[in-house]
Coordinates of C-alpha atoms and ligand atoms in Angstrom, one line a residue:
M1 CA 0.0 0.0 0.0
S2 CA 1.3 3.4 -0.8
G3 CA 0.9 6.3 1.6
G4 CA 1.0 10.1 0.9
Q5 CA -1.2 12.2 -1.3
S6 CA -0.5 10.7 -4.7
G7 CA -3.1 7.9 -4.6
L8 CA -5.6 9.6 -2.4
G9 CA -8.1 10.5 -5.1
E10 CA -8.0 6.9 -6.4
R11 CA -8.4 5.4 -3.0
L12 CA -11.2 7.7 -2.1
A13 CA -13.0 6.8 -5.3
L14 CA -12.7 3.1 -4.4
V15 CA -14.1 3.7 -0.9
R16 CA -17.0 5.6 -2.3
E17 CA -17.7 2.8 -4.8
R18 CA -17.6 0.2 -1.9
I19 CA -20.1 2.4 0.1
E20 CA -22.4 2.6 -2.9
R21 CA -22.3 -1.1 -3.6
A22 CA -22.9 -2.0 0.1
C23 CA -25.8 0.5 0.1
G24 CA -27.2 -1.1 -3.1
R25 CA -27.1 -4.6 -1.5
C26 CA -29.3 -3.5 1.5
G27 CA -31.4 -0.7 -0.1
R28 CA -29.8 2.2 1.8
D29 CA -29.1 5.7 0.6
P30 CA -25.4 6.6 0.7
A31 CA -26.4 10.2 1.6
E32 CA -27.6 9.0 5.1
I33 CA -24.1 7.7 5.9
T34 CA -21.3 10.0 7.2
L35 CA -17.9 9.1 6.1
V36 CA -15.3 10.1 8.7
A37 CA -11.9 10.1 7.2
V38 CA -9.4 9.0 9.9
S39 CA -6.4 11.2 9.4
K40 CA -4.4 10.1 12.5
T41 CA -0.6 10.0 11.9
F42 CA -1.1 11.7 8.5
P43 CA 0.1 15.3 8.0
A44 CA -2.3 18.3 7.7
A45 CA -1.3 18.5 4.0
D46 CA -3.0 15.2 3.4
V47 CA -6.1 16.4 5.2
E48 CA -6.2 19.5 3.0
T49 CA -6.0 17.3 -0.1
A50 CA -8.8 15.2 1.2
Y51 CA -10.9 18.3 2.0
G52 CA -10.3 19.5 -1.5
L53 CA -11.7 16.2 -2.8
G54 CA -14.9 16.9 -0.9
L55 CA -14.4 15.2 2.4
G56 CA -15.8 17.3 5.3
D57 CA -15.4 15.0 8.3
F58 CA -12.1 13.9 9.8
G59 CA -11.3 11.6 12.7
E60 CA -8.3 11.8 15.1
N61 CA -7.6 9.6 18.1
R62 CA -5.3 12.0 19.9
V63 CA -6.6 15.4 21.1
Q64 CA -3.3 17.4 20.6
E65 CA -2.6 16.0 17.2
G66 CA -6.1 16.7 16.1
A67 CA -6.2 20.2 17.5
A68 CA -2.9 21.1 15.8
K69 CA -4.4 19.9 12.4
A70 CA -7.6 21.7 13.1
I71 CA -5.7 25.0 13.7
E72 CA -3.6 24.5 10.6
L73 CA -6.6 23.9 8.4
S74 CA -8.5 26.7 9.9
E75 CA -5.7 29.1 9.2
A76 CA -5.9 28.0 5.6
G77 CA -9.6 28.8 5.5
M78 CA -10.8 25.2 5.8
H79 CA -13.4 24.3 8.4
P80 CA -14.2 20.6 8.4
Q81 CA -16.0 18.8 11.2
W82 CA -13.5 17.1 13.5
H83 CA -14.4 13.8 15.3
L84 CA -12.5 12.5 18.3
I85 CA -12.4 8.7 18.0
G86 CA -9.7 7.8 20.7
H87 CA -9.9 7.7 24.4
L88 CA -10.2 11.1 26.0
Q89 CA -8.2 11.9 29.1
T90 CA -10.3 14.2 31.3
N91 CA -7.5 16.8 31.6
K92 CA -7.7 17.3 27.9
A93 CA -11.5 17.8 27.7
G94 CA -11.3 21.6 27.4
L95 CA -9.0 21.4 24.4
A96 CA -11.1 18.5 22.9
V97 CA -14.4 20.4 23.0
R98 CA -12.8 23.5 21.5
H99 CA -11.8 21.6 18.4
F100 CA -13.9 18.5 18.1
G101 CA -17.7 18.8 17.4
V102 CA -18.2 15.1 17.8
V103 CA -16.7 12.7 20.4
H104 CA -17.2 9.0 19.5
S105 CA -15.3 7.6 22.5
V106 CA -17.2 8.5 25.6
D107 CA -16.5 5.5 27.8
S108 CA -17.2 6.5 31.4
E109 CA -19.2 8.9 33.5
R110 CA -16.0 10.9 34.3
V111 CA -15.4 11.5 30.6
L112 CA -19.0 12.5 30.1
A113 CA -18.9 14.9 33.0
A114 CA -15.6 16.5 31.7
I115 CA -17.1 17.1 28.3
S116 CA -20.3 18.4 29.8
K117 CA -18.4 20.8 32.0
H118 CA -16.4 22.3 29.2
A119 CA -19.0 22.4 26.4
G120 CA -21.4 25.3 26.5
R121 CA -25.1 25.0 26.3
D122 CA -24.9 27.1 23.1
N123 CA -22.2 25.0 21.5
P124 CA -23.0 21.4 22.7
T125 CA -20.7 18.5 21.8
R126 CA -22.3 15.6 20.0
I127 CA -21.3 12.3 21.5
F128 CA -21.3 8.5 21.0
I129 CA -20.9 6.0 23.8
E130 CA -18.2 3.6 23.0
V131 CA -19.1 -0.1 23.8
N132 CA -16.7 -2.9 24.0
V133 CA -19.1 -5.4 22.5
A134 CA -16.7 -8.3 22.1
G135 CA -15.3 -7.8 25.6
E136 CA -11.7 -7.6 24.5
A137 CA -9.3 -6.8 27.3
T138 CA -7.2 -4.5 25.2
K139 CA -10.1 -2.3 24.0
S140 CA -11.7 0.6 25.7
G141 CA -15.4 1.1 25.9
I142 CA -18.1 0.2 28.4
R143 CA -19.7 -3.2 28.9
P144 CA -23.0 -3.8 27.0
D145 CA -24.8 -4.0 30.3
E146 CA -23.7 -0.5 31.2
V147 CA -25.1 1.2 28.1
M148 CA -28.6 2.0 29.6
E149 CA -27.2 3.8 32.6
L150 CA -24.6 5.9 30.8
A151 CA -27.1 6.8 28.1
G152 CA -29.4 8.0 30.9
H153 CA -26.7 10.2 32.3
A154 CA -25.8 11.5 28.9
R155 CA -29.4 12.5 28.2
S156 CA -29.6 14.6 31.3
A157 CA -26.1 16.2 31.0
E158 CA -25.8 19.8 29.8
G159 CA -23.7 20.6 26.8
V160 CA -23.8 17.2 25.2
I161 CA -26.2 15.7 22.6
L162 CA -26.3 11.9 22.7
Q163 CA -26.3 10.6 19.2
G164 CA -25.7 6.9 19.5
L165 CA -23.2 4.1 20.1
M166 CA -19.8 3.4 18.8
T167 CA -17.7 0.2 18.6
V168 CA -14.4 -1.1 17.3
A169 CA -14.8 -4.7 16.1
P170 CA -12.0 -7.3 16.7
H171 CA -9.5 -7.5 13.8
A172 CA -10.7 -10.8 12.5
G173 CA -12.1 -10.0 9.1
A174 CA -15.3 -8.4 8.0
E175 CA -17.7 -11.4 8.5
A176 CA -16.4 -11.9 12.0
A177 CA -17.4 -8.3 12.7
R178 CA -21.0 -8.8 11.6
P179 CA -22.4 -10.2 14.9
I180 CA -20.6 -7.4 16.8
F181 CA -22.2 -4.7 14.6
R182 CA -25.6 -6.4 14.9
E183 CA -25.3 -6.5 18.7
L184 CA -24.4 -2.7 18.8
R185 CA -27.5 -2.0 16.8
R186 CA -29.6 -4.1 19.2
L187 CA -28.1 -2.2 22.2
A188 CA -28.8 1.2 20.5
G189 CA -32.4 0.1 20.0
G190 CA -32.7 -0.8 23.6
A191 CA -31.2 2.6 24.7
G192 CA -33.3 4.5 22.3
V193 CA -30.5 6.1 20.3
G194 CA -30.4 6.1 16.5
Q195 CA -26.8 6.6 15.3
L196 CA -24.2 3.8 14.9
S197 CA -20.5 4.6 14.6
M198 CA -19.0 1.4 13.3
G199 CA -17.0 0.1 10.4
M200 CA -13.3 0.7 9.5
S201 CA -11.2 0.0 6.4
E202 CA -11.5 -3.7 6.6
D203 CA -15.1 -4.1 7.6
F204 CA -17.1 -1.1 6.6
D205 CA -19.1 -2.8 3.9
V206 CA -20.5 -5.2 6.5
A207 CA -21.1 -2.3 8.9
I208 CA -23.2 -0.6 6.3
E209 CA -25.3 -3.7 5.8
E210 CA -25.8 -3.8 9.6
G211 CA -27.0 -0.2 9.8
A212 CA -23.9 2.0 10.3
T213 CA -24.5 5.7 10.1
H214 CA -20.9 6.8 10.7
L215 CA -17.9 5.0 9.1
R216 CA -14.5 5.7 10.5
I217 CA -12.1 4.9 7.6
G218 CA -8.3 5.6 7.7
R219 CA -6.0 3.4 5.7
A220 CA -8.4 2.7 2.8
I221 CA -8.4 6.5 2.1
F222 CA -5.0 7.7 3.2
G223 CA -2.9 4.6 2.6
G224 CA -0.9 2.5 5.0
R225 CA 0.2 4.0 8.3
A226 CA 3.9 3.8 9.3
Ligands
PLP301 C1 -7.5 4.1 13.5 C2 -9.0 4.0 13.8 C3 -9.9 3.8 12.8 C4 -9.5 3.7 11.3 O1 -8.9 2.5 11.1 P1 -8.4 2.0 9.6 O2 -8.1 0.6 9.8 O3 -7.3 2.9 9.3 O4 -9.6 2.3 8.7 C5 -11.2 3.8 13.2 N1 -11.6 3.8 14.4 C6 -10.8 4.0 15.5 C7 -11.2 4.1 16.9 C8 -9.4 4.1 15.2 O5 -8.5 4.3 16.2

């Protein structure tokens, strides 16, 4: 796989084709799916190229790295939506809410409270609750049986808008991810939330079939990470 800007247009075209084909298989409209281009580890110049190709949503897993790129793009007159997709340390919540309009990785009451404290009522942060559906020891996210309670807290918290649930499936191939995605959808139904942030480079086709509303795609767009 080649990194850098050279193949970005071609890779993005392939990703869009895969999205359209998956939508075709299950009768969904591609317009109802938000493509979050995961730019972690890639330089701001690559993000600017992607922005020029029509991408308006970017995902970063580290607050400082994302904030630096957000500032650089903003100074160049580009204002995409930034999505935080990695674990948030509460001492960085202020910086996070300043630059990220959406946080996909709310995984505790402490993190929820920190976002709520820093986000203003006039400028609320949209959030997803991250669920460790497969129960992998190495992954962050709450347990499935904790979803209802944290969702309840999120609904009554000021400065946040609960959008839905997020998960990262085990790296075991797209079909192995299907039951994980299906379970996230079931949990979202139970908690009364409508959005599903699921699906990465390897498994987003299946995620679309299982109802994903937000895809988080890095390598398939930007190329291999070092
Ligand atoms: C890196 C990352 C992605 C994107 O992964 P790719 O395999 O590059 O598509 C998606 N979600 C999270 C939480 C990530 O950390």
